[in-house]
mmCIF file of C-alpha atoms in Angstrom:
data_model
loop_
_atom_site.group_PDB
_atom_site.id
_atom_site.type_symbol
_atom_site.label_atom_id
_atom_site.label_comp_id
_atom_site.label_asym_id
_atom_site.label_seq_id
_atom_site.Cartn_x
_atom_site.Cartn_y
_atom_site.Cartn_z
ATOM 1 C CA MET A 1 115.509 82.169 74.532
ATOM 2 C CA ARG A 2 118.247 80.866 74.052
ATOM 3 C CA THR A 3 120.599 84.141 73.864
ATOM 4 C CA ASP A 4 123.956 80.941 73.114
ATOM 5 C CA ARG A 5 122.422 80.406 69.795
ATOM 6 C CA LEU A 6 122.050 83.653 68.446
ATOM 7 C CA THR A 7 124.604 85.714 66.008
ATOM 8 C CA GLN A 8 126.888 88.883 67.933
ATOM 9 C CA ARG A 9 124.873 90.465 65.394
ATOM 10 C CA SER A 10 121.435 89.104 66.311
ATOM 11 C CA LEU A 11 121.911 89.884 70.434
ATOM 12 C CA GLU A 12 123.659 93.886 69.156
ATOM 13 C CA ALA A 13 119.388 94.143 67.181
ATOM 14 C CA ILE A 14 118.113 93.128 70.442
ATOM 15 C CA GLN A 15 120.319 95.155 72.846
ATOM 16 C CA SER A 16 119.647 97.752 70.345
ATOM 17 C CA ALA A 17 115.812 97.048 70.368
ATOM 18 C CA GLN A 18 115.329 97.626 73.764
ATOM 19 C CA GLU A 19 117.575 100.780 73.897
ATOM 20 C CA ILE A 20 115.582 101.623 71.603
ATOM 21 C CA ALA A 21 111.652 101.004 73.680
ATOM 22 C CA ARG A 22 113.684 102.180 76.822
ATOM 23 C CA GLU A 23 114.158 105.878 75.324
ATOM 24 C CA ARG A 24 110.562 106.122 74.561
ATOM 25 C CA HIS A 25 109.731 104.727 77.743
ATOM 26 C CA HIS A 26 107.878 102.081 76.145
ATOM 27 C CA SER A 27 107.208 99.017 78.436
ATOM 28 C CA GLN A 28 108.182 96.203 76.662
ATOM 29 C CA ILE A 29 110.051 95.671 73.132
ATOM 30 C CA ASP A 30 107.673 95.137 70.515
ATOM 31 C CA LEU A 31 108.312 93.700 66.605
ATOM 32 C CA GLU A 32 108.628 96.923 65.315
ATOM 33 C CA HIS A 33 111.497 98.104 67.940
ATOM 34 C CA LEU A 34 113.409 95.265 66.938
ATOM 35 C CA LEU A 35 112.961 95.969 62.939
ATOM 36 C CA LEU A 36 113.794 99.425 63.405
ATOM 37 C CA ALA A 37 117.258 98.185 65.456
ATOM 38 C CA LEU A 38 117.220 95.632 62.330
ATOM 39 C CA LEU A 39 116.933 98.593 60.115
ATOM 40 C CA ASP A 40 119.689 100.838 61.488
ATOM 41 C CA GLN A 41 122.665 98.606 62.328
ATOM 42 C CA GLU A 42 125.649 98.949 60.301
ATOM 43 C CA GLU A 43 125.765 97.557 56.716
ATOM 44 C CA SER A 44 122.280 96.213 57.722
ATOM 45 C CA VAL A 45 121.325 93.064 56.142
ATOM 46 C CA ALA A 46 117.598 93.469 56.666
ATOM 47 C CA ALA A 47 118.134 96.862 55.161
ATOM 48 C CA SER A 48 119.929 95.330 51.839
ATOM 49 C CA ILE A 49 117.110 92.181 51.536
ATOM 50 C CA LEU A 50 114.320 94.884 51.496
ATOM 51 C CA THR A 51 116.044 97.050 49.135
ATOM 52 C CA ARG A 52 116.418 94.420 46.212
ATOM 53 C CA ALA A 53 113.149 93.495 47.372
ATOM 54 C CA GLY A 54 112.273 96.621 45.843
ATOM 55 C CA VAL A 55 110.985 98.443 49.741
ATOM 56 C CA ASP A 56 111.295 101.344 50.200
ATOM 57 C CA VAL A 57 113.835 101.065 53.660
ATOM 58 C CA ARG A 58 113.860 105.053 54.305
ATOM 59 C CA GLY A 59 110.458 104.949 53.760
ATOM 60 C CA LEU A 60 109.609 102.079 56.045
ATOM 61 C CA ARG A 61 112.133 103.868 58.954
ATOM 62 C CA ASP A 62 109.677 106.790 58.459
ATOM 63 C CA ARG A 63 106.697 105.008 59.345
ATOM 64 C CA LEU A 64 108.196 102.530 62.338
ATOM 65 C CA THR A 65 109.256 105.749 63.966
ATOM 66 C CA ALA A 66 105.905 107.366 63.482
ATOM 67 C CA LEU A 67 103.754 104.190 64.708
ATOM 68 C CA LEU A 68 106.979 103.544 67.733
ATOM 69 C CA ASP A 69 105.912 107.375 68.761
ATOM 70 C CA GLN A 70 102.175 106.091 68.953
ATOM 71 C CA LEU A 71 102.496 103.426 71.828
ATOM 72 C CA PRO A 72 101.670 104.481 75.184
ATOM 73 C CA ARG A 73 104.016 105.211 77.603
ATOM 74 C CA ALA A 74 105.200 104.423 80.964
ATOM 75 C CA LEU A 75 104.319 106.607 83.697
ATOM 76 C CA ARG A 76 106.486 109.559 85.179
ATOM 77 C CA GLY A 77 108.952 107.820 87.779
ATOM 78 C CA ARG A 78 106.940 104.392 87.368
ATOM 79 C CA HIS A 79 109.837 103.623 84.632
ATOM 80 C CA ARG A 80 111.299 99.529 84.550
ATOM 81 C CA PRO A 81 113.906 97.992 81.954
ATOM 82 C CA PRO A 82 111.677 96.891 78.787
ATOM 83 C CA ARG A 83 110.626 93.645 78.759
ATOM 84 C CA HIS A 84 110.755 91.136 76.009
ATOM 85 C CA PRO A 85 106.793 90.390 76.233
ATOM 86 C CA GLY A 86 104.334 90.954 73.845
ATOM 87 C CA ARG A 87 105.043 89.264 70.300
ATOM 88 C CA LEU A 88 108.697 89.648 69.899
ATOM 89 C CA ARG A 89 108.962 86.491 72.630
ATOM 90 C CA PRO A 90 106.746 84.519 70.109
ATOM 91 C CA ALA A 91 108.362 85.678 67.279
ATOM 92 C CA LEU A 92 111.803 85.180 68.842
ATOM 93 C CA ARG A 93 111.291 81.338 69.010
ATOM 94 C CA ALA A 94 109.331 80.859 65.921
ATOM 95 C CA ALA A 95 113.058 82.220 64.349
ATOM 96 C CA ASP A 96 114.795 79.531 66.971
ATOM 97 C CA PRO A 97 115.707 76.062 64.546
ATOM 98 C CA ALA A 98 116.689 73.807 67.075
ATOM 99 C CA PRO A 99 113.259 72.218 67.192
ATOM 100 C CA LEU A 100 113.435 71.680 63.446
ATOM 101 C CA ARG A 101 116.794 69.779 64.673
ATOM 102 C CA ARG A 102 115.070 67.569 66.466
ATOM 103 C CA LYS A 103 113.970 64.349 65.349
ATOM 104 C CA PRO A 104 111.048 63.138 66.505
ATOM 105 C CA PRO A 105 110.846 59.758 68.836
ATOM 106 C CA LEU A 106 110.681 56.744 68.003
ATOM 107 C CA ARG A 107 107.988 54.615 67.679
ATOM 108 C CA HIS A 108 107.712 51.078 68.754
ATOM 109 C CA ARG A 109 106.326 48.846 65.942
ATOM 110 C CA GLY A 110 102.784 48.600 68.525
ATOM 111 C CA ASP A 111 102.527 52.365 68.714
#
């Protein structure tokens, strides 16, 4: 993941997701951690969009919290900082607009 391509708010959300995972003793950061972090941001764009789409954001937040409470915790004494595997890494790669801007290689007539 190229963090130089992310906005400050995006970086803050990822850091917040990592903190949520750490506080809950989860060994990896997953999409649920990131969504909860996005919903908890001050003046959350995500919460605003979801509200306009008719989503009960408070209910969604409660369900996310309950789901995160059910995830396995790292063993005591063996807790390491959460890492970014799981479903978060592919989602961040898919969200990177750079590959969309790349032009396909030129082909010669005989190719």
